[in-house]
Short mmCIF file of C-alpha atoms in Angstrom, two decimals:
data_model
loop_
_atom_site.label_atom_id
_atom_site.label_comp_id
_atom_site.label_asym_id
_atom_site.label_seq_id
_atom_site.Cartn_x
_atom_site.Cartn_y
_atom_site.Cartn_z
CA UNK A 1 34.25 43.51 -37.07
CA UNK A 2 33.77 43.70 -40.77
CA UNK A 3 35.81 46.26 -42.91
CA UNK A 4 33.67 48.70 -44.72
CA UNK A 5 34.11 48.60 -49.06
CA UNK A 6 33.55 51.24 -51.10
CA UNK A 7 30.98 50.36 -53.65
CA UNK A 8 32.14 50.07 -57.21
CA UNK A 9 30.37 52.60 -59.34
CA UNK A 10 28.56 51.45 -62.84
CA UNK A 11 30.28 52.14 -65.84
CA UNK A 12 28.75 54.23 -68.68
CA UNK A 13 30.37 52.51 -71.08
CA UNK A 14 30.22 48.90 -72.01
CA UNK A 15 33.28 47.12 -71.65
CA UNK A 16 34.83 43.43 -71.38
CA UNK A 17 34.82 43.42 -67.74
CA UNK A 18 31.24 44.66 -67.54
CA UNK A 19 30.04 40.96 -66.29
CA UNK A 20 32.56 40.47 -63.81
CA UNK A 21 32.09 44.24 -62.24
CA UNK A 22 28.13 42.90 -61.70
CA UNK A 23 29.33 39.73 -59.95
CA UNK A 24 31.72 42.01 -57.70
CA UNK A 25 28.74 44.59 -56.85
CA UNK A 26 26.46 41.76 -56.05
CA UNK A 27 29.24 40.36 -53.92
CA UNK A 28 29.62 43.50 -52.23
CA UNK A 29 26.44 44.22 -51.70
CA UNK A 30 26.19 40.64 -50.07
CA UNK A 31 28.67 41.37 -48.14
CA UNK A 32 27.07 44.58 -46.47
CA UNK A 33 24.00 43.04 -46.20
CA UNK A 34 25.51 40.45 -43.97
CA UNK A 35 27.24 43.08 -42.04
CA UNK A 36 24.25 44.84 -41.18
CA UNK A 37 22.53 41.47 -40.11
CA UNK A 38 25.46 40.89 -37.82
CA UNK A 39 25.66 44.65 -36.39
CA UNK A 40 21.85 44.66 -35.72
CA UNK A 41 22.06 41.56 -33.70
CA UNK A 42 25.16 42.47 -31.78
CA UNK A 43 23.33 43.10 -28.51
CA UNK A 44 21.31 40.32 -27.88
CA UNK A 45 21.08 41.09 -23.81
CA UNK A 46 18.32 44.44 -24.44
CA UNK A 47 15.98 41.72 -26.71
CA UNK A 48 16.28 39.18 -24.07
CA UNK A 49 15.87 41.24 -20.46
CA UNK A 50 13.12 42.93 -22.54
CA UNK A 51 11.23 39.61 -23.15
CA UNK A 52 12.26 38.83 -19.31
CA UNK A 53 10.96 41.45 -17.99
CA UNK A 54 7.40 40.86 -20.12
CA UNK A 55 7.57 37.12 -18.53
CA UNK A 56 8.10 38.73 -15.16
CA UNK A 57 5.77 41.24 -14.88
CA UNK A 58 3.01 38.56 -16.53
CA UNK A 59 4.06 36.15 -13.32
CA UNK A 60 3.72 38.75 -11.13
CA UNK A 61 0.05 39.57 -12.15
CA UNK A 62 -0.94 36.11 -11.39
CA UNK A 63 -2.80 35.81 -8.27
CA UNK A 64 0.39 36.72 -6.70
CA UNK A 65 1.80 32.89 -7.17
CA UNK A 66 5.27 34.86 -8.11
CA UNK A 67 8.37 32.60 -7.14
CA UNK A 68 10.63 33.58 -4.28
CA UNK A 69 12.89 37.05 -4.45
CA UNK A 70 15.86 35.20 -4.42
CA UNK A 71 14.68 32.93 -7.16
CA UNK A 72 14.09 35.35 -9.49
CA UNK A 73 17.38 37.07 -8.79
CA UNK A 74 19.20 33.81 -9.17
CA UNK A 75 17.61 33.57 -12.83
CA UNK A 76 18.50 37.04 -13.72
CA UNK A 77 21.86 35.99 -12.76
CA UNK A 78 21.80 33.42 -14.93
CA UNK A 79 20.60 35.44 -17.75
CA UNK A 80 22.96 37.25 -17.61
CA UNK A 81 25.65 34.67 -17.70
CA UNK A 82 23.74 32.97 -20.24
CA UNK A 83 23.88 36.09 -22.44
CA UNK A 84 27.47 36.79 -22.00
CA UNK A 85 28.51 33.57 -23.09
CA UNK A 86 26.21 33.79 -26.20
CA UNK A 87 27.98 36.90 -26.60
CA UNK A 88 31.41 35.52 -26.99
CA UNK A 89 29.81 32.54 -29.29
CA UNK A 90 28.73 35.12 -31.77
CA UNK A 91 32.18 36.87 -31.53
CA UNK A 92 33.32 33.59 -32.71
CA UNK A 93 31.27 33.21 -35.55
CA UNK A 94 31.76 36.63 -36.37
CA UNK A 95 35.58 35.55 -36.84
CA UNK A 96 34.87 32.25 -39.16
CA UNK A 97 32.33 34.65 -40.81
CA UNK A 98 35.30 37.33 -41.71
CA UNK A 99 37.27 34.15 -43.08
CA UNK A 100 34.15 32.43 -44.86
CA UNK A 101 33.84 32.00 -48.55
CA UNK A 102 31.54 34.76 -49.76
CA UNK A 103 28.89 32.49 -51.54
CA UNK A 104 28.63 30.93 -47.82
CA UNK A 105 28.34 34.13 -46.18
CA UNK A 106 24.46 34.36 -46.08
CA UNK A 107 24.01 31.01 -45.63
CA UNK A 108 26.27 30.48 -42.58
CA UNK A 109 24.69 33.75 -41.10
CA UNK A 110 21.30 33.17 -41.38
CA UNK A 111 21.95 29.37 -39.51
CA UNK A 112 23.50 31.36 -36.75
CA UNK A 113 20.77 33.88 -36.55
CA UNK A 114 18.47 31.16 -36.24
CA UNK A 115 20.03 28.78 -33.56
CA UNK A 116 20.55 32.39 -31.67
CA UNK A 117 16.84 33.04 -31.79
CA UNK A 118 16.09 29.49 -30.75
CA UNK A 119 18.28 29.44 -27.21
CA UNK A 120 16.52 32.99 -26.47
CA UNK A 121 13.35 31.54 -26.67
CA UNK A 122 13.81 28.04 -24.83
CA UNK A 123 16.10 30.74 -22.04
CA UNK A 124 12.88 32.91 -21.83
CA UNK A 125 10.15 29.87 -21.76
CA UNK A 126 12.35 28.26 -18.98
CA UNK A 127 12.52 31.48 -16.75
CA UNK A 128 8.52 31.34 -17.15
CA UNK A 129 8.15 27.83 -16.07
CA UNK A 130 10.55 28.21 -12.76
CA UNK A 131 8.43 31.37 -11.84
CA UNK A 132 4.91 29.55 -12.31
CA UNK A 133 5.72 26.40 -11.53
CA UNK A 134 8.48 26.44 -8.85
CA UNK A 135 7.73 29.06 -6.42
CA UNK A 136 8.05 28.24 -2.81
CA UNK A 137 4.63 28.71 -0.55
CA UNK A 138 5.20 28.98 2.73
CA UNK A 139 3.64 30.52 5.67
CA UNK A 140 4.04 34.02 5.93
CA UNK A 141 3.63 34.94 9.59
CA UNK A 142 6.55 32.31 9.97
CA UNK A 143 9.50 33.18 8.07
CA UNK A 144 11.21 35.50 10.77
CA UNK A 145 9.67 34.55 13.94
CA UNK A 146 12.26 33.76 16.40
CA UNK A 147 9.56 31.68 18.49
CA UNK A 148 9.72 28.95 15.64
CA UNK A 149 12.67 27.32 16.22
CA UNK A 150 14.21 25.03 13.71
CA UNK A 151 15.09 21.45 13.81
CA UNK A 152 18.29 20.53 14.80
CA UNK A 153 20.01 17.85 12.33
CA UNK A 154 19.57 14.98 14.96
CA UNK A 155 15.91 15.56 15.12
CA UNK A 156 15.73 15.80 11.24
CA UNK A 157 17.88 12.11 11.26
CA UNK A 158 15.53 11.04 13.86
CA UNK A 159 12.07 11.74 11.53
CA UNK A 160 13.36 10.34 8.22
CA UNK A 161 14.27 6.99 10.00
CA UNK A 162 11.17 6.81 12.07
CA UNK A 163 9.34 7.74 8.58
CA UNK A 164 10.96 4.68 7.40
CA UNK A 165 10.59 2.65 10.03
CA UNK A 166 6.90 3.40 10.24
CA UNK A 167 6.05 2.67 6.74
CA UNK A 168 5.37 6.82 6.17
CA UNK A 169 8.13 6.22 3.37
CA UNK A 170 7.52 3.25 1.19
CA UNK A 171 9.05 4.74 -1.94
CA UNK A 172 12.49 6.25 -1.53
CA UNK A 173 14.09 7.83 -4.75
CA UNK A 174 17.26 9.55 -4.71
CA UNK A 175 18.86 12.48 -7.00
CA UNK A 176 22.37 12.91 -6.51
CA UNK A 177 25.28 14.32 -8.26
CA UNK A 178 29.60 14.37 -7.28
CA UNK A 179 29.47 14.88 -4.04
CA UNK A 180 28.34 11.34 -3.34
CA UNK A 181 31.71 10.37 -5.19
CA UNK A 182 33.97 13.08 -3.05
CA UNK A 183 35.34 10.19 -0.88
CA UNK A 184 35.85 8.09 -3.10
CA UNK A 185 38.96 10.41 -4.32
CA UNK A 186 37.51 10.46 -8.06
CA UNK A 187 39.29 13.14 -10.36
CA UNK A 188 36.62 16.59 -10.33
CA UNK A 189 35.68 18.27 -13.41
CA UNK A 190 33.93 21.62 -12.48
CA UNK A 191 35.08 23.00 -8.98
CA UNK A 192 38.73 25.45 -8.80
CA UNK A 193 41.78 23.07 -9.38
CA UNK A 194 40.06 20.22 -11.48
CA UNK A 195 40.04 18.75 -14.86
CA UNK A 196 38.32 21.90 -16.74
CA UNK A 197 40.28 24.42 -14.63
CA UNK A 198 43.81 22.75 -15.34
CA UNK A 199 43.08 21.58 -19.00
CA UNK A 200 45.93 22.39 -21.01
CA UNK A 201 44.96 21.86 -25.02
CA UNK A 202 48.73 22.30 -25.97
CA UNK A 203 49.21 18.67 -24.85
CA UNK A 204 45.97 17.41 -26.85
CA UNK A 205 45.82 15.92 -30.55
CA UNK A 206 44.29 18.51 -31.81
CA UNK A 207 45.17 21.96 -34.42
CA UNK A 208 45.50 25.09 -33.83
CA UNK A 209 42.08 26.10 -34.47
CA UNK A 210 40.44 23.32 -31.60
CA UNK A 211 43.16 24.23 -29.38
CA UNK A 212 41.77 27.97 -29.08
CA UNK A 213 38.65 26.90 -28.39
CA UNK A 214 39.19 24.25 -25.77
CA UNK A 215 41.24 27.49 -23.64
CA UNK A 216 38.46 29.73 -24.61
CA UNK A 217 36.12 26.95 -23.36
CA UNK A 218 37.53 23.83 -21.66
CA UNK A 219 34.39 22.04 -21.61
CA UNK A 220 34.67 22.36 -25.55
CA UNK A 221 37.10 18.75 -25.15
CA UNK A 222 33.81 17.05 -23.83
CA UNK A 223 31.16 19.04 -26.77
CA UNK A 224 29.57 16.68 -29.74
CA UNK A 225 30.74 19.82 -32.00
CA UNK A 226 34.66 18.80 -31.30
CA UNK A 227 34.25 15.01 -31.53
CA UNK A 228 32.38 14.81 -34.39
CA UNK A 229 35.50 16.52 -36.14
CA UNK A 230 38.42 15.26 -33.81
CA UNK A 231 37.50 12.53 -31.01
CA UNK A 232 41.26 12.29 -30.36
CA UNK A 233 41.14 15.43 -27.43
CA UNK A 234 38.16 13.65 -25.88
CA UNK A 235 40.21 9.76 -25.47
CA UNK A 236 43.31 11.89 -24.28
CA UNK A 237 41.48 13.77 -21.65
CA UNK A 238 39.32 10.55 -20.21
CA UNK A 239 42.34 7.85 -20.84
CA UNK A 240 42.93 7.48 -17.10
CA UNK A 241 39.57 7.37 -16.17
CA UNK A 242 38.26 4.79 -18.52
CA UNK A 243 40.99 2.86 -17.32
CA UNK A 244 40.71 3.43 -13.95
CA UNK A 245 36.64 2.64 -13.97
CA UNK A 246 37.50 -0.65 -15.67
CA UNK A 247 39.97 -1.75 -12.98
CA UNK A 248 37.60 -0.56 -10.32
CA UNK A 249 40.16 1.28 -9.14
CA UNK A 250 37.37 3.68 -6.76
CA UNK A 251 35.24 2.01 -4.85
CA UNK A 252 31.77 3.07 -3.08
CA UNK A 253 31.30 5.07 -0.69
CA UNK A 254 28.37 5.10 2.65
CA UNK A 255 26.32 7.33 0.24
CA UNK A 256 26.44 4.55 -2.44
CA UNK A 257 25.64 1.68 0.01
CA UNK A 258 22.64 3.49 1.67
CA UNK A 259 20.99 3.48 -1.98
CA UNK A 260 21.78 -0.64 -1.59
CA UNK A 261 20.32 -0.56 1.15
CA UNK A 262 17.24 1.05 0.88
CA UNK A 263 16.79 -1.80 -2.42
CA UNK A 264 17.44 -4.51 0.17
CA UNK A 265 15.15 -3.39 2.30
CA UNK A 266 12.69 -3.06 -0.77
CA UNK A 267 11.98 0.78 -0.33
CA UNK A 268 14.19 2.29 -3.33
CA UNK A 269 12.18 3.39 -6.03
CA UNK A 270 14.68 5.12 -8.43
CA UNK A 271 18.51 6.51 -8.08
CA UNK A 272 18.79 9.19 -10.72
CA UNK A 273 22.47 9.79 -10.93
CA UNK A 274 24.34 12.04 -12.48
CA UNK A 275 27.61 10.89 -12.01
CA UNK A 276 29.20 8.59 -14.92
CA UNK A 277 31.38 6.81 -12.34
CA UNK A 278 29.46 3.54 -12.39
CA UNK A 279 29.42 3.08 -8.48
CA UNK A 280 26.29 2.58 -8.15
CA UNK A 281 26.68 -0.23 -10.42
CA UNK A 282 29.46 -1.13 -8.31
CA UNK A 283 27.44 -0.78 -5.25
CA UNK A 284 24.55 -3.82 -6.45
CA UNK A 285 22.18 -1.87 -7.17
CA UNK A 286 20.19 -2.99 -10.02
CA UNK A 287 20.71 -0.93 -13.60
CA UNK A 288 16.69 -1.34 -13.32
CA UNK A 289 16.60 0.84 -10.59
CA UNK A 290 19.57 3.08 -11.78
CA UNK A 291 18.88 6.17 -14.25
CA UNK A 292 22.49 7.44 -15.60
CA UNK A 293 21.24 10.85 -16.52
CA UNK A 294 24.48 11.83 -18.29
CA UNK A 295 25.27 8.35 -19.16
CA UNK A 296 28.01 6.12 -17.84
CA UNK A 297 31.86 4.88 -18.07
CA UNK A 298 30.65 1.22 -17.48
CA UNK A 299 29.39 0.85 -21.13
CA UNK A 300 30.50 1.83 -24.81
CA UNK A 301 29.07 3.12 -27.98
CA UNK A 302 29.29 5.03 -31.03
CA UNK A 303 28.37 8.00 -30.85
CA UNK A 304 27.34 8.19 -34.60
CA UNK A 305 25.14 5.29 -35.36
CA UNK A 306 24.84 4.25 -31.49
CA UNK A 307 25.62 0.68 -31.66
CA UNK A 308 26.72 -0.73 -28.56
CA UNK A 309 30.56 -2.18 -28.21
CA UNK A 310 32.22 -4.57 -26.02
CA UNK A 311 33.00 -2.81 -22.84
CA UNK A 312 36.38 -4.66 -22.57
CA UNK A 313 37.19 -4.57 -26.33
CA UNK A 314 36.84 -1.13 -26.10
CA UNK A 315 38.99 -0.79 -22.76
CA UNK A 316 41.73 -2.54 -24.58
CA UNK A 317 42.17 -0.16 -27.65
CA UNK A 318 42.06 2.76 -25.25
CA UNK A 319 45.39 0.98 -24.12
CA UNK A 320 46.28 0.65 -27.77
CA UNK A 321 44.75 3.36 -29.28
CA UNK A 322 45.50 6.60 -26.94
CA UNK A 323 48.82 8.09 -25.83
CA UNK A 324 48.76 8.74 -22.74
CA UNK A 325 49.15 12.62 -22.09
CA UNK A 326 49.49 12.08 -18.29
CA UNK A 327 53.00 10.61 -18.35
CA UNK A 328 51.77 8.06 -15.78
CA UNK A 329 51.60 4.51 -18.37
CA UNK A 330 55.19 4.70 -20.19
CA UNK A 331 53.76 1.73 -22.06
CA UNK A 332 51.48 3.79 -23.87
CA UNK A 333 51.32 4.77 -27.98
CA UNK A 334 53.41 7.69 -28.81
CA UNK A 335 50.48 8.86 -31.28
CA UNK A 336 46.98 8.43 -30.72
CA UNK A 337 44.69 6.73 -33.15
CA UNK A 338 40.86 7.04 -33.36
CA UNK A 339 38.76 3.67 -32.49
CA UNK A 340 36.37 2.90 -35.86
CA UNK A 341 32.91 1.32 -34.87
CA UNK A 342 32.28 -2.13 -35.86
CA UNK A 343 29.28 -1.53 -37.51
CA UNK A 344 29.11 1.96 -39.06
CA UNK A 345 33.29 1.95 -39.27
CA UNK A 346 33.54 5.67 -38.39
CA UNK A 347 35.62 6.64 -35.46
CA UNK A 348 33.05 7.50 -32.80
CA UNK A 349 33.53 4.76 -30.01
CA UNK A 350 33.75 6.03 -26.62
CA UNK A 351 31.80 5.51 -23.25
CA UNK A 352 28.12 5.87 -22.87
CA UNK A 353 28.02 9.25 -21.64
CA UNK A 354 26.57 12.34 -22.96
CA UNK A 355 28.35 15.16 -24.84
CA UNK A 356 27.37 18.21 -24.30
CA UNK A 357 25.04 19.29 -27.33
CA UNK A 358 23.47 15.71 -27.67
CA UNK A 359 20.08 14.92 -25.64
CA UNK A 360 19.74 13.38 -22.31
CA UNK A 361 18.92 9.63 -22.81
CA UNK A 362 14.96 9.03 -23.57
CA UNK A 363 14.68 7.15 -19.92
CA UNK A 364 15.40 9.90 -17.81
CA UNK A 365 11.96 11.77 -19.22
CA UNK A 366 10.27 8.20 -19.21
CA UNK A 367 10.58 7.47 -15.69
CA UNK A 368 9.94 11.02 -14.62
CA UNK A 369 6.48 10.22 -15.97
CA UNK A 370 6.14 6.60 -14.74
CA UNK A 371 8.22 6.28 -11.58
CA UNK A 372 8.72 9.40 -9.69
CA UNK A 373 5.24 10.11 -9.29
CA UNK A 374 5.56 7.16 -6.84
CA UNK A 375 8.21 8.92 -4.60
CA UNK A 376 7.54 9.43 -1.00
CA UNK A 377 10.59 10.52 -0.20
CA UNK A 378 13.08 12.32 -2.78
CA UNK A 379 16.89 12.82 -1.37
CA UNK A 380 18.73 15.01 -2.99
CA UNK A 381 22.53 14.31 -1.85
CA UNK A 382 25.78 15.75 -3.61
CA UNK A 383 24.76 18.50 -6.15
CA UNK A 384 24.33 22.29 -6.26
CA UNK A 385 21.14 21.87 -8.57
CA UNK A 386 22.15 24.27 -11.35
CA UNK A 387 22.91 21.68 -14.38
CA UNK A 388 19.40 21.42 -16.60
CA UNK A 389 17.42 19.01 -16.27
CA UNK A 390 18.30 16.96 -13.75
CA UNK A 391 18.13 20.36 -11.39
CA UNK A 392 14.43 20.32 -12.12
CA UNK A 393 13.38 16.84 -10.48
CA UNK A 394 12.94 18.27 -6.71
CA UNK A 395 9.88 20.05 -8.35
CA UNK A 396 8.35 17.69 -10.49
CA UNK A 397 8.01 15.22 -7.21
CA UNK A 398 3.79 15.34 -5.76
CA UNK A 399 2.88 18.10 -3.37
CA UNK A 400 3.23 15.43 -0.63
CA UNK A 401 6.62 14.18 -1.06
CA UNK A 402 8.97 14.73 1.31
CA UNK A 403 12.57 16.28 0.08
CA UNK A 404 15.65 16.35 1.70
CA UNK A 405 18.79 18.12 0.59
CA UNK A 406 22.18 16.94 2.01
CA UNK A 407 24.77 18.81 0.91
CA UNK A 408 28.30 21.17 2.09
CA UNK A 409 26.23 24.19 0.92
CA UNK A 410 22.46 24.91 0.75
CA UNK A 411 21.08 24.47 -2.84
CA UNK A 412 17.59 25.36 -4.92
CA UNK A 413 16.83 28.48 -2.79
CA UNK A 414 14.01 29.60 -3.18
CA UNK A 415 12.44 26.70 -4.75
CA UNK A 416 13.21 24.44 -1.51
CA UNK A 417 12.26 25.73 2.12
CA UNK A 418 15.35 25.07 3.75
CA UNK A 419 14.71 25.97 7.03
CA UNK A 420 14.36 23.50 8.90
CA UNK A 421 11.02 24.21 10.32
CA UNK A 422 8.68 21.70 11.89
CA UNK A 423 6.25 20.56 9.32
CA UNK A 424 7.96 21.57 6.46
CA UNK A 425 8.08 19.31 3.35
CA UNK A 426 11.62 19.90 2.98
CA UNK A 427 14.51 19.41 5.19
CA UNK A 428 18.35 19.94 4.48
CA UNK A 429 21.39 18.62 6.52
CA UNK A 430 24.39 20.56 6.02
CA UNK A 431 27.64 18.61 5.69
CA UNK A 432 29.63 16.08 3.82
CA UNK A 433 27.49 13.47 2.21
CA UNK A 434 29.41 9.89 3.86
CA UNK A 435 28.94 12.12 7.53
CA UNK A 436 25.64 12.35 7.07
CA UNK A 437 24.29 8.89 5.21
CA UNK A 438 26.61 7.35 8.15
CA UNK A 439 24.40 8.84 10.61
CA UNK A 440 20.97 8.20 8.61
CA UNK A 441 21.98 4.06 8.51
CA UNK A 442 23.18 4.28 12.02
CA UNK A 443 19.06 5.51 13.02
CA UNK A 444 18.10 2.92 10.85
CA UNK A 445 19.71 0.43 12.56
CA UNK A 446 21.67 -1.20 9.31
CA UNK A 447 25.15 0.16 10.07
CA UNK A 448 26.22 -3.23 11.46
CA UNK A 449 25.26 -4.68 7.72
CA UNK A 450 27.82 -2.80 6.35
CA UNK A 451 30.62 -4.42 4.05
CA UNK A 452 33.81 -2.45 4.66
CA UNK A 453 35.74 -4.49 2.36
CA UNK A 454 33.70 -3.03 -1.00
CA UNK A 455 34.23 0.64 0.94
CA UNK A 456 36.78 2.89 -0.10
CA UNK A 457 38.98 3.71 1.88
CA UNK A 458 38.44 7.11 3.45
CA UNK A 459 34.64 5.51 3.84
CA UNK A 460 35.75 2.99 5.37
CA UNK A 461 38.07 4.85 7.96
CA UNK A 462 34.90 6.66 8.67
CA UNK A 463 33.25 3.68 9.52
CA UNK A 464 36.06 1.83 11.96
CA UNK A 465 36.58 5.43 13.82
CA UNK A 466 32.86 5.57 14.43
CA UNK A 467 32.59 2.46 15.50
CA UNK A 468 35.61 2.66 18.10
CA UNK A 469 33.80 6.01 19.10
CA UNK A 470 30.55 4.32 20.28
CA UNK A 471 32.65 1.82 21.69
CA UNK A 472 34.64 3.74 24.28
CA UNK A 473 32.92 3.72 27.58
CA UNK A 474 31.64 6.73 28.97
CA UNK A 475 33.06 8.58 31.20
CA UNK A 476 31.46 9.54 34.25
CA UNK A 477 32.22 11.83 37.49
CA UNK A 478 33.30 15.61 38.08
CA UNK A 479 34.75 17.89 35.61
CA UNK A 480 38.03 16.81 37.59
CA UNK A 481 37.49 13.19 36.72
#
């Protein structure tokens, strides 16, 4: 990475140039300090799987309480992914450090060296705590014995409403994360073919310099390092969906109206959400009751001194304010403009959600403490339980609490049992989210309380089809009949 100097040898002589000679040895000898700093730590994956493999073999010597094969082999995974990406961070830094003034150079370094050191050691203390904490205990004479057959979903339906029914369940909370929001038809982020995968940072207000790094990394458009230099990239890229929150242009869905009704019927203890889409909001439920773990597109807020804006103030500038790099409002500014707070006057207004690089909002870790001990029931509904730390609330539930994942795909193996067998603590019902919470109210009895007119649509269509379904009359006879 860095070019090698020769040094320049000391004259015999004195001469006029003797001073500046000094300064340029000292600056060279700076300089290959700082490159043998930075070719030392080029290999940061044999410090960390040697500090992993310390933790693990220390877990393992513990009374045997080690967590679940595939646990561990999802963390190594993750490792690893972790320490390539750190990789190509320090290839960056390596670049700004080959362009970096010299009297910077150590300086700059050593901050690097130091955040780097930092993330290895939270990465290393977290793979400890999901290996003592979050291993999965389950009978061993039971995992492969084909005389222990598992539930079937409809028996699994069956217990969770009779649970409720019966008063078993008095506290319901419920995690959930974008799957809940599928039917509504609200634009993805993460999966193949949404926002992160089609970003294009040649249409964004933004140099040459943020441009490379938003196609290096597209979540960089949504990071506290770009917006605290350019917030332009960040209104571009959310422009429709502010505006498209504010009209209420998605509507709930049978996974947002169970949470209302398990309030109405005065069983929900918490919805921790991490979805900004404000549905649940939308849905009645209570902001009391609502944690927004990564914030949420119903309010807005600087982001530098946090003072709270007018939500509809702030709506209307993002009309003014941002072009519109969509092509779908032909009514919008050809340039975009950054929106100064009215307090601190620095342009940092946006919605109320959380970049990444900033910290999680101090409820989240508040009720965790004083609400979720309460849970009898936890669902977990819509999410694949890898983003930190919501991921982590399954295990911080009592030893008691029942958990149920619903999800397309199974999630949190080998932390959750997920199969299926009688008197398990966990259950998981494999499908779409509106299938299944359409099923759940129907056992409960509230699916004729339902208000299709607040549904969105493809809820909604669910609904009505169902409905026609169970009205049909049966058919009875022969198979010829």
């Amino acid at each position: 990475m860095f070019r090698q100097r020769a040094k320049v040898q000391p004259s015999l002589q004195p001469h006029p140039n003797s001073e500046r000679e000094k300064n340029s040895r000292e600056g060279t000898d700076l300089e290959d300090e700082a490159r043998r700093k930075h070719t030392d730590s080029r290999s940061p994956s044999s410090n960390t799987e040697t500090r992993t493999t310390v933790v693990l073999e220390s877990a393992q010597n513990k009374g045997g309480e080690v967590a679940h094969e595939t646990r561990v082999r999802q963390i190594c995974s993750e490792l690893e992914a972790a320490s390539a990406k750190t990789q190509q961070t320090k290839e960056k830094v390596a670049a700004v450090l080959d362009s970096s003034p010299l009297k910077s150079l150590e300086q700059r370094w050593q901050e690097f060296q130091d955040a780097f050191d930092a993330m290895n050691r939270k990465m290393v203390e977290n793979i400890a705590r999901s290996l003592q904490r979050h291993a999965v205990h389950v009978d061993a004479n039971a995992n492969d014995d084909p005389k222990i057959p598992s539930l079937s979903q409809a028996d699994i339906i069956h217990d969770i409403a009779q649970g409720i029914h019966t008063g078993m369940y008095k506290s319901v909370s419920m995690l959930t994360g974008a799957g809940v929001s599928v039917a509504s038809g609200i634009p993805d982020f993460r999966s193949p073919g949404g926002m992160y995968d089609t970003l294009r940072p040649e249409l964004l207000t933004a140099n040459a310099k943020e441009r490379k790094a938003m196609k290096l990394d597209p979540t960089t458009v949504v990071s506290w390092g770009l917006f605290q230099e350019n917030p332009l990239p960040y209104l571009e890229l959310r422009r429709p969906f502010i505006l498209g929150v504010a009209k209420e242009e998605w509507k709930m869905t049978l996974a947002h109206y169970f949470q209302k009704a398990l309030h109405d019927h005065a069983i929900l203890n918490m919805v921790y959400t991490q979805n900004i889409d404000g549905l649940d909001q939308q849905a009645g439920i209570p902001q009391t009751k609502i944690i927004n773990v990564h914030g949420t597109m119903a309010e807005a807020q600087c982001e530098f001194c946090a003072t709270m804006e007018d939500q509809k103030t702030f709506v209307n500038k993002v009309k003014m304010n941002v072009r519109d790099i969509y092509g779908q409002n032909p009514g919008a500014p050809k340039k975009s403009t950054p929106i100064l707070c009215s307090h601190c006057k620095k342009p940092g207004v946006k919605q109320r959600t959380v970049l990444y690089g900033r910290t999680l909002p101090p409820e989240f870790y508040e009720s965790q403490k004083q609400d979720l001990p309460q849970t009898d029931l936890l669902i977990v509904a819509g999410t694949s339980l890898t983003v930190a730390p919501a991921c982590d609330l399954p295990y911080n539930v009592g030893a008691s609490t029942k958990r149920v994942l619903i999800n397309r795909e199974k999630a949190g193996q080998g932390m959750l049992d997920l199969r299926n067998r009688p008197g398990s603590r966990d259950y998981f019902l494999h499908g779409d989210c509106d299938d299944i919470f359409l099923k759940l109210l129907e056992a409960l009895g509230w699916l004729s309380d339902i208000p299709l007119g607040k549904l969105c649509d493809n809820s909604k269509r669910l609904v009505v089809e169902h409905l026609k379904r169970r009205a049909m009359p049966r058919r009875t006879g022969g198979p010829d009949t």
